[in-house]
Coordinates of C-alpha atoms and ligand atoms in Angstrom, one line a residue:
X1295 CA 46.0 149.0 19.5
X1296 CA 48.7 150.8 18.4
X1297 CA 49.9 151.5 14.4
X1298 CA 51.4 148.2 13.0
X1299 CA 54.1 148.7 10.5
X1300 CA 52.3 146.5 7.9
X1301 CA 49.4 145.1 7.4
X1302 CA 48.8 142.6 4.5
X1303 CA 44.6 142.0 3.9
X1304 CA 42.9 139.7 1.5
X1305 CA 45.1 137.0 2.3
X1306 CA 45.1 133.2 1.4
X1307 CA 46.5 131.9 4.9
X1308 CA 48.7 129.0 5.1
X1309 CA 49.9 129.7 8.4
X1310 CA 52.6 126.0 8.5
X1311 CA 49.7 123.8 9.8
X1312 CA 46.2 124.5 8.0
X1313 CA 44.7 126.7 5.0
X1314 CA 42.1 129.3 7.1
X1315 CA 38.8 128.7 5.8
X1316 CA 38.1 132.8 4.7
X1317 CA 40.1 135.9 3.7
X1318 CA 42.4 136.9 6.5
X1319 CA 44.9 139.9 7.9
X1320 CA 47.9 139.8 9.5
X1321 CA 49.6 142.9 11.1
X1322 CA 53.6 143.3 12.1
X1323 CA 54.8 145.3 14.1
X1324 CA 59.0 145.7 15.3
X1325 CA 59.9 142.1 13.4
X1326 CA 57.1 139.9 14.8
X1327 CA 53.9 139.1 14.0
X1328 CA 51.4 141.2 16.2
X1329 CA 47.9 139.8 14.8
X1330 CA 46.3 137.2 12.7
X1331 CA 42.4 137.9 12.1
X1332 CA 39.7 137.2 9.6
X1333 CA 38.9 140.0 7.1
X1334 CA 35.5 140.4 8.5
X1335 CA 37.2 141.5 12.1
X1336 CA 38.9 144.0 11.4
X1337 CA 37.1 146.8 12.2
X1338 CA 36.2 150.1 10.2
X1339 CA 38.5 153.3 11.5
X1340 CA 41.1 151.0 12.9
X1341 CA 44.1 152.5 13.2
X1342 CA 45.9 152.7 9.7
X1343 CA 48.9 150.6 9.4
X1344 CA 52.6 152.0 8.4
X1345 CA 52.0 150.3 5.0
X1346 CA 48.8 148.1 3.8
X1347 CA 49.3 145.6 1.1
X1348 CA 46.5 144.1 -0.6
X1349 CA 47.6 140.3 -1.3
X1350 CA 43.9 140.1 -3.5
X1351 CA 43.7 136.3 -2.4
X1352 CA 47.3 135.6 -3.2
X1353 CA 48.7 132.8 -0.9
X1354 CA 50.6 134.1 2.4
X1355 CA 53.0 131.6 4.0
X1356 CA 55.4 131.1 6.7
X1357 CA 59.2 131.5 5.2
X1358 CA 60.3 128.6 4.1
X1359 CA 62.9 126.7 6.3
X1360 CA 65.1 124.3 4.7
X1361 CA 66.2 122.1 7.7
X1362 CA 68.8 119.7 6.4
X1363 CA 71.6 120.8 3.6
X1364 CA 75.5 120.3 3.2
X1365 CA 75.5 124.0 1.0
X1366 CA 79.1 124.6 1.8
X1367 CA 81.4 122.3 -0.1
X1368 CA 84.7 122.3 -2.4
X1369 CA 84.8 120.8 -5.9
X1370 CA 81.9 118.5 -7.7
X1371 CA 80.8 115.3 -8.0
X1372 CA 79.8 115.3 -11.3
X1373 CA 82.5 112.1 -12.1
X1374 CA 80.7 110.4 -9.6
X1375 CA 77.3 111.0 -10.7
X1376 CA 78.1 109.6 -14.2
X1377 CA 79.7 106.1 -12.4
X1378 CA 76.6 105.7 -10.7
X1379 CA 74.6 105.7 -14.2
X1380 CA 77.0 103.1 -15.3
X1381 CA 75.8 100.7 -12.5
X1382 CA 78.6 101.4 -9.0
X1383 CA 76.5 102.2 -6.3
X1384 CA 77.0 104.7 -3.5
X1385 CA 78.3 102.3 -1.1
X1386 CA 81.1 101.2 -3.4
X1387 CA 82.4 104.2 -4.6
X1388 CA 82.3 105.6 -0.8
X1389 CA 84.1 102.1 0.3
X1390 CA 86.2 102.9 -2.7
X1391 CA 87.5 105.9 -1.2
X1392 CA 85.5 107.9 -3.3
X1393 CA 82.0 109.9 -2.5
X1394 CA 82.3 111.7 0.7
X1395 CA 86.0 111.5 0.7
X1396 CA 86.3 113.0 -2.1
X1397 CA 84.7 115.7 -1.4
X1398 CA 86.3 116.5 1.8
X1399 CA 89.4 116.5 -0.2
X1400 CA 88.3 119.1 -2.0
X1401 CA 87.3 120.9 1.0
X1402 CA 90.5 120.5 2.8
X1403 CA 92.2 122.4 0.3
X1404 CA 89.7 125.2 -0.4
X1405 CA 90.4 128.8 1.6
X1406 CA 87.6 130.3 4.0
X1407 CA 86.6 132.6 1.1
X1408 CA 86.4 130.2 -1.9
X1409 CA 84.5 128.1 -0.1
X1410 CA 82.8 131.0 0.9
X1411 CA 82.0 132.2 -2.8
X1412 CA 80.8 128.6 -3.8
X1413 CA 78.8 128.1 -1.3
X1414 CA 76.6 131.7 -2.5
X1415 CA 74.9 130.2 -5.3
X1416 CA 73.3 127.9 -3.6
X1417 CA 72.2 129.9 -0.7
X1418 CA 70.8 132.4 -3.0
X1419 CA 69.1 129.8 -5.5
X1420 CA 67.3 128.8 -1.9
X1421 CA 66.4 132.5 -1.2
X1422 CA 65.1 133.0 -4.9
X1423 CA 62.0 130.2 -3.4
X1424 CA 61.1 131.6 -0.6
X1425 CA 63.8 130.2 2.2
X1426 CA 64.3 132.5 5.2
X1427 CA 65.7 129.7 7.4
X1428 CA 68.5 127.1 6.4
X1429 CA 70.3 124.7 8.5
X1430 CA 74.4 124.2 7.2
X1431 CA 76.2 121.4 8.1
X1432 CA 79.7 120.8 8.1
X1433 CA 81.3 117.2 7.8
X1434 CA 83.4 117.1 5.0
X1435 CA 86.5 118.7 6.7
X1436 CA 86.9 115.8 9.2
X1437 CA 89.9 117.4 11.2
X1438 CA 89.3 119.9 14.4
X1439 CA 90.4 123.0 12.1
X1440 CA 88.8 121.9 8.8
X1441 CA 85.2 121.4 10.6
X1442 CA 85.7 124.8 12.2
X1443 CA 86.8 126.6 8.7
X1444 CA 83.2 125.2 6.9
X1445 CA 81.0 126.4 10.4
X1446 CA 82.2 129.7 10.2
X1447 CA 81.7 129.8 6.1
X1448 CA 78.3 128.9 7.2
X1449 CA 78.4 131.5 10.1
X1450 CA 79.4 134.2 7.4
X1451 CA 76.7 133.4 4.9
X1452 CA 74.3 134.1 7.8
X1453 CA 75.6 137.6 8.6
X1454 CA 76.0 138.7 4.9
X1455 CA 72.5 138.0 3.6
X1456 CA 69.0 138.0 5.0
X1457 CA 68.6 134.5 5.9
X1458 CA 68.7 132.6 9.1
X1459 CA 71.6 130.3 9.2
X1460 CA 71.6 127.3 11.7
X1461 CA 74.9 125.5 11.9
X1462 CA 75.5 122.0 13.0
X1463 CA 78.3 120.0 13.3
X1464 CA 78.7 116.8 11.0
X1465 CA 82.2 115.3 12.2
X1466 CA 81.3 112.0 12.5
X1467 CA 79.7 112.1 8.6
X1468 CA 82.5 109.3 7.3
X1469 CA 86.3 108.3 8.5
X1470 CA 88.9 110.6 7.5
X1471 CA 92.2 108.5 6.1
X1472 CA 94.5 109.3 8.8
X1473 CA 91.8 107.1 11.2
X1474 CA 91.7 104.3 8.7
X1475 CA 90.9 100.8 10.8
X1476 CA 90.5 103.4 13.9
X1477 CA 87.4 104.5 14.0
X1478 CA 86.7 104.8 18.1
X1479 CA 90.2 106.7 18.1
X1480 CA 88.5 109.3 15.3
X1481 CA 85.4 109.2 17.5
X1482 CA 87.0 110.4 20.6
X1483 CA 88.5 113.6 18.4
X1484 CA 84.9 114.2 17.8
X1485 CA 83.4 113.7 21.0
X1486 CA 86.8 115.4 22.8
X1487 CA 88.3 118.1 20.6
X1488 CA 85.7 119.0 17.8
X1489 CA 82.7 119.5 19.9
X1490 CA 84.9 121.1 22.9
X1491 CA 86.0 123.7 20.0
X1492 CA 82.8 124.3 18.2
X1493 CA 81.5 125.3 21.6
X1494 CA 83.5 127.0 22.8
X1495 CA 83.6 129.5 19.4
X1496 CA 80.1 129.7 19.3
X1497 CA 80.4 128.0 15.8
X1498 CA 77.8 125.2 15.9
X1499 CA 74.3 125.2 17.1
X1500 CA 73.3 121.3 16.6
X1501 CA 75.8 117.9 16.3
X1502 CA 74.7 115.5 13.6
X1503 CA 76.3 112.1 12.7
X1504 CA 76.2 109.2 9.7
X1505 CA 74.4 106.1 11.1
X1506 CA 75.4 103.6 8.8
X1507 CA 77.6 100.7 7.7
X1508 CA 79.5 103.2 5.7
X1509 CA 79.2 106.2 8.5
X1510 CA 79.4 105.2 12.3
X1511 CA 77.8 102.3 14.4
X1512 CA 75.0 103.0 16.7
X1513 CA 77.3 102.9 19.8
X1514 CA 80.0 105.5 18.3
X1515 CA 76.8 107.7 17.6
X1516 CA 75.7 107.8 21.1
X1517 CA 78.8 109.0 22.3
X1518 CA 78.5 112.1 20.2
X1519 CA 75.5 112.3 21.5
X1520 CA 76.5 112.5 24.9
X1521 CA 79.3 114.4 24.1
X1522 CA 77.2 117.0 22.1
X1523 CA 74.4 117.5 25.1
X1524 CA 77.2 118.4 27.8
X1525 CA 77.8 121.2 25.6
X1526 CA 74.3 122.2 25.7
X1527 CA 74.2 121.0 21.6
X1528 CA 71.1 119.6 20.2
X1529 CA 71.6 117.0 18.3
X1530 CA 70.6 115.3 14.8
X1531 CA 70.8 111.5 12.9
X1532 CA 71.6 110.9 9.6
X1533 CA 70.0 107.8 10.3
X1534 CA 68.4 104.2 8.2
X1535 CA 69.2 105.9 4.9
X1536 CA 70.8 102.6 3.3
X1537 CA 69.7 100.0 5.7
X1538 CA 68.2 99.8 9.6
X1539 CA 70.8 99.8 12.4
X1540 CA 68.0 101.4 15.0
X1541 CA 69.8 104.7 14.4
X1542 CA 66.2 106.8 14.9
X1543 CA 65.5 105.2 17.8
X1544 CA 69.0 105.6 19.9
X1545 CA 68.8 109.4 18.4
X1546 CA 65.4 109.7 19.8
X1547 CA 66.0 107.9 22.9
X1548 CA 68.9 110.5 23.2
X1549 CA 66.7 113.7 22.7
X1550 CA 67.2 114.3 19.1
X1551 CA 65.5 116.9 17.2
X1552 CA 65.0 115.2 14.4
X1553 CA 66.6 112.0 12.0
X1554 CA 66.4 112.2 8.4
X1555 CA 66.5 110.4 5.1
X1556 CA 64.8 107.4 7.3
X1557 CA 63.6 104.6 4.0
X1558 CA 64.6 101.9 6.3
X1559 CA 62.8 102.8 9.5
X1560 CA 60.6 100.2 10.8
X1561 CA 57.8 100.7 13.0
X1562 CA 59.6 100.4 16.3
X1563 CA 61.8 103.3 15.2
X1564 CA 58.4 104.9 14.2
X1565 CA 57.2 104.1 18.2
X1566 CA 60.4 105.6 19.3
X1567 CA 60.3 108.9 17.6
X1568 CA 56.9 109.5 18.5
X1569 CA 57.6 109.0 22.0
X1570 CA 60.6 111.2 22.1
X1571 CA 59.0 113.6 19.8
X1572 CA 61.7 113.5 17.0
X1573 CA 60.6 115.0 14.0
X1574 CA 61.0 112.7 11.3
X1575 CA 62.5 114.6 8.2
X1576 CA 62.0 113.7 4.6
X1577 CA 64.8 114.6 2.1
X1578 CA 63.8 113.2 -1.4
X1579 CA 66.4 114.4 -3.4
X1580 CA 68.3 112.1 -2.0
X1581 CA 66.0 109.2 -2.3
X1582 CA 65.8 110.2 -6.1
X1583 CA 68.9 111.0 -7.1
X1584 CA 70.1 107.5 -5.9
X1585 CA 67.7 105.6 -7.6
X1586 CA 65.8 104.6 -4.3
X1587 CA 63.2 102.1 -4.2
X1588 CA 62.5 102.0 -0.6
X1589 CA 60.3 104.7 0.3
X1590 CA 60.0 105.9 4.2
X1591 CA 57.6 104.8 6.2
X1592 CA 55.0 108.2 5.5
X1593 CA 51.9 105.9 6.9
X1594 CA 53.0 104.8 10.0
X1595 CA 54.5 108.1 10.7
X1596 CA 51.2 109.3 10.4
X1597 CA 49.4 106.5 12.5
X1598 CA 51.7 107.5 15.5
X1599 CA 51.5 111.5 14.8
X1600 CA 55.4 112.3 13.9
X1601 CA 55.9 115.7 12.4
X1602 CA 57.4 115.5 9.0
X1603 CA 59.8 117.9 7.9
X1604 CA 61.1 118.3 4.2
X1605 CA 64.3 119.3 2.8
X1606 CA 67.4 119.7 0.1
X1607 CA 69.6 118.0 1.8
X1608 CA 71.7 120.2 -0.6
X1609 CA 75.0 118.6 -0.7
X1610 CA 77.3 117.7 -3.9
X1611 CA 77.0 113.8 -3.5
X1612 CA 73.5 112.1 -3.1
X1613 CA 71.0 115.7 -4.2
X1614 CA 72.8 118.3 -6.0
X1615 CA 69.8 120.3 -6.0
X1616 CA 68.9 123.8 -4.7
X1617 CA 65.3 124.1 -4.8
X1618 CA 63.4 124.0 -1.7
X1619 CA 59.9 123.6 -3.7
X1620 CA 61.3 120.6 -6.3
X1621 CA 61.0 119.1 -3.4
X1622 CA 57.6 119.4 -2.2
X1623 CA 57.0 118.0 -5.6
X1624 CA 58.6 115.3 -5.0
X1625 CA 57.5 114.7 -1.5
X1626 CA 54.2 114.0 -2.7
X1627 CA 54.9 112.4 -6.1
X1628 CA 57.4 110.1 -5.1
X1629 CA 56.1 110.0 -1.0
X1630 CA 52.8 110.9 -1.7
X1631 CA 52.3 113.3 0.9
X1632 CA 49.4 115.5 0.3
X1633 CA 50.4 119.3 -1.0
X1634 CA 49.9 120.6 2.9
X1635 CA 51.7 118.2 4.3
X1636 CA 54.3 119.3 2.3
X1637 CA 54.1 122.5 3.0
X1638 CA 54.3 121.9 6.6
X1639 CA 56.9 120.1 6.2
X1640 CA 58.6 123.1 5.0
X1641 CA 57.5 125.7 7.8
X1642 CA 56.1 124.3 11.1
X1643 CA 57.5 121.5 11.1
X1644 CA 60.8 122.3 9.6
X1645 CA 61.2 124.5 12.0
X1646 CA 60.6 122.4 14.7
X1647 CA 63.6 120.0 13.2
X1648 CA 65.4 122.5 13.9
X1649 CA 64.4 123.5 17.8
X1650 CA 62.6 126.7 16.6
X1651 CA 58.8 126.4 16.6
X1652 CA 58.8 129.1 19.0
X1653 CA 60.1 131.3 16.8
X1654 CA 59.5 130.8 13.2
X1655 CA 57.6 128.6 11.0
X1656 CA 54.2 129.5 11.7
X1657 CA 52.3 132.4 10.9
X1658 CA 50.9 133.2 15.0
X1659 CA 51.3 136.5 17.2
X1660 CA 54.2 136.8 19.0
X1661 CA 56.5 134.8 16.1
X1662 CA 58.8 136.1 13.8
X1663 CA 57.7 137.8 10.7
X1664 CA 59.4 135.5 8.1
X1665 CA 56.6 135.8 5.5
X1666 CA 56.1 134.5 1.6
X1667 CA 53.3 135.9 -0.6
X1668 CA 53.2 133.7 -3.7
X1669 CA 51.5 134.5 -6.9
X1670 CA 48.3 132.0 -6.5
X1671 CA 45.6 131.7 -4.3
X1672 CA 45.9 128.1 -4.1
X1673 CA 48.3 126.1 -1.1
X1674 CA 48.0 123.2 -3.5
X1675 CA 50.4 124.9 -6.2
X1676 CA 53.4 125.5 -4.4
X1677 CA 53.6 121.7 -4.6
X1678 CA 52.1 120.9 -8.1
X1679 CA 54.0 123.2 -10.4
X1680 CA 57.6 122.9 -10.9
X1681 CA 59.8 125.9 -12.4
X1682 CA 57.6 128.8 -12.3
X1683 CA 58.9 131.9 -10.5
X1684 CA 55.7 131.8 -8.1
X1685 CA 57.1 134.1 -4.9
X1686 CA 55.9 137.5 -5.3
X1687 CA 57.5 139.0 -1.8
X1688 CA 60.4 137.4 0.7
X1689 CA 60.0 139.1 4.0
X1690 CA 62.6 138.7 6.8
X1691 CA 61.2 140.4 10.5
X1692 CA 59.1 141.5 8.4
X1693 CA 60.8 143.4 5.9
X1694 CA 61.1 142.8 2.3
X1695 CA 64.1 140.8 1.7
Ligands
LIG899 O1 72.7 113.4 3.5 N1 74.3 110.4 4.1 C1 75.3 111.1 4.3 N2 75.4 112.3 4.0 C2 74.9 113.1 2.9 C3 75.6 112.8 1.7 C4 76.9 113.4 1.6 C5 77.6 113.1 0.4 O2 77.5 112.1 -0.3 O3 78.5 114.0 0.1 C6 73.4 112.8 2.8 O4 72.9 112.1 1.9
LIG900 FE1 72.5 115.0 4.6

């Protein structure tokens, strides 16, 4: 065997499905991760590695992924936020004209660059916890140009700091007022001129839509869809967030990679995903910042075996909130998954929302070394505590980032 670069021993292995039952190693080598063995294997006089790091039990994990977030934006909410505490709900204020509208004002008449520099915060509050992976979304543009200008904000964050940036379409996220009482006419701008362009510009790599009474009918999100696949897009539901249309299951039926928020998912939805092999993604900011009473359906997704993901859903309306690990907190205090499932929600199966288990999200030769080394040797913490700086090293193809 040949000199890795690094070699980290006496390490508490999380590796995005299971804790490994003794002290482990794991070896890097050009980016990727080369080997994963117990301490007791590796073998005296072994060839030295470029750099050895003695983790001394400290947990190692995957980098995190944060598979659903709105990060880049214009303006705030905060108006909004105090209305709801005085009793309007979200539905009103977005029926109002308000809520996501509001917000794409604001983003209409933001440049490239300020959105650009608001959108950094964020990004980098993410970093600060361990995220190596993050999904972007556009969607509050809601013309051909305006969708474009937020992908390629989210584009740029990507190449200017050492993160993975996935981008995904969100044009059909609410109807812009110049398709008032038109919303088949704003559907075929998606489907026909959005799409063609994010394509064709290399700007998107996933298509998501609103399922919802206040977002798009079932039948105007399967022409996305099917619009989104003959571009070779994957595709993604905000789906049964406020009520259950059967949004999972057309998305699933369609070959989504995932649907998320999902409180009002019923069993039947829960048959579909399962069948299609839709991750089901969890995004409890949003469940807690509305007040939310209905929680998703955790059991029967884990009857009928669905992958759970976990995310911010980072966006100004329904979870202002940048932290990746409040919300394995929350996942298991207001879900109550268990700390690992949690955690896996936020590596392998995160990145399996997002089409990249092959890649990232586990801790496996042959994937890429997007590492965390926390300051415990327990798994169980990263969801328990809240607010300490626990992440000791960020690494990125394995380097420290
Ligand atoms: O994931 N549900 C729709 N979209 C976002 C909220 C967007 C907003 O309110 O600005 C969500 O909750
Ligand atoms: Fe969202």
């Amino acid at each position: 065997m040949s000199q890795p670069d690094r070699l980290w021993i006496n390490v508490t292995l999380f590796d995005g499905l299971a804790t490994a039952a003794e002290p482990m190693a794991v070896a890097v080598t050009n980016g990727l991760i080369e080997r994963v063995c117990p301490m007791s294997e590796l073998l005296v006089g072994e060839p030295a590695a470029g750099e050895v790091i003695d983790a001394e039990g400290r947990v190692l994990t995957p980098g995190l992924v944060d598979c659903h977030t709105h990060l880049v934006f214009g303006g705030s909410r905060a108006g909004e936020f105090e209305a709801r505490l005085e009793g309007k709900s979200y539905e009103e204020i977005a029926r109002a004209g308000g809520g996501i509208l509001s917000t794409v004002r604001a983003t209409r008449d933001a440049s490239e660059e300020e959105l650009y520099q608001a959108a950094l915060p964020g990004l980098e509050a993410l970093m600060s916890e361990g995220v190596t992976t993050v999904e972007i979304k556009s969607g509050y543009g809601l013309t051909v140009e305006d969708e474009l200008k937020m992908l390629r904000v989210a584009r740029r964050l990507g190449r200017e700091r050492p993160v993975r940036v996935i981008t995904t379409l969100l044009g059909a996220h609410a109807l812009p007022p110049e398709y008032k009482d038109d919303a088949d006419g704003y559907i075929d701008l998606v489907c026909n001129r959005m799409i063609p362009a994010a394509a064709a510009e290399g700007l998107a790599d996933a298509v998501d839509v609103f399922c919802e009474g206040i977002g798009f009918s079932v039948a105007q999100c399967q022409r996305v869809y099917v619009a989104a696949r003959a571009y070779g897009l994957a595709i993604k539901g905000h789906t049964e967030q406020l009520s259950n249309l059967g949004g999972s299951a057309a998305a699933a039926r369609a070959g989504a990679l995932s649907v998320d928020h999902i409180e009002y998912l019923d069993e039947a939805g829960v048959i579909a995903l399962a069948e299609a092999g839709t991750v089901a993604t969890l995004l409890p900011g949003a469940f807690y910042m509305l007040r939310e009473t209905r929680v998703p359906p955790i059991e029967l997704l884990r009857r009928h075996g669905v992958p759970m993901a976990l995310a911010t859903d980072a966006n100004p309306g329904t979870s202002p909130i940048f932290s990746l690990k409040l919300m394995l907190s929350m996942a298991c205090t207001l879900f109550r998954l268990t700390p690992l499932e949690a955690l896996s929600g936020v590596t392998a199966h995160g990145a399996r929302a997002l089409g990249l288990h092959q890649q990232i999200g586990r801790i496996a030769p042959g994937l890429r070394a997007d590492l965390c080394l926390w300051n415990t040797s327990n798994p169980a913490e990263l969801a328990y505590s809240v607010g300490l700086p626990t992440l000791n090293q960020r690494m990125v193809a394995g380097e420290p980032a």
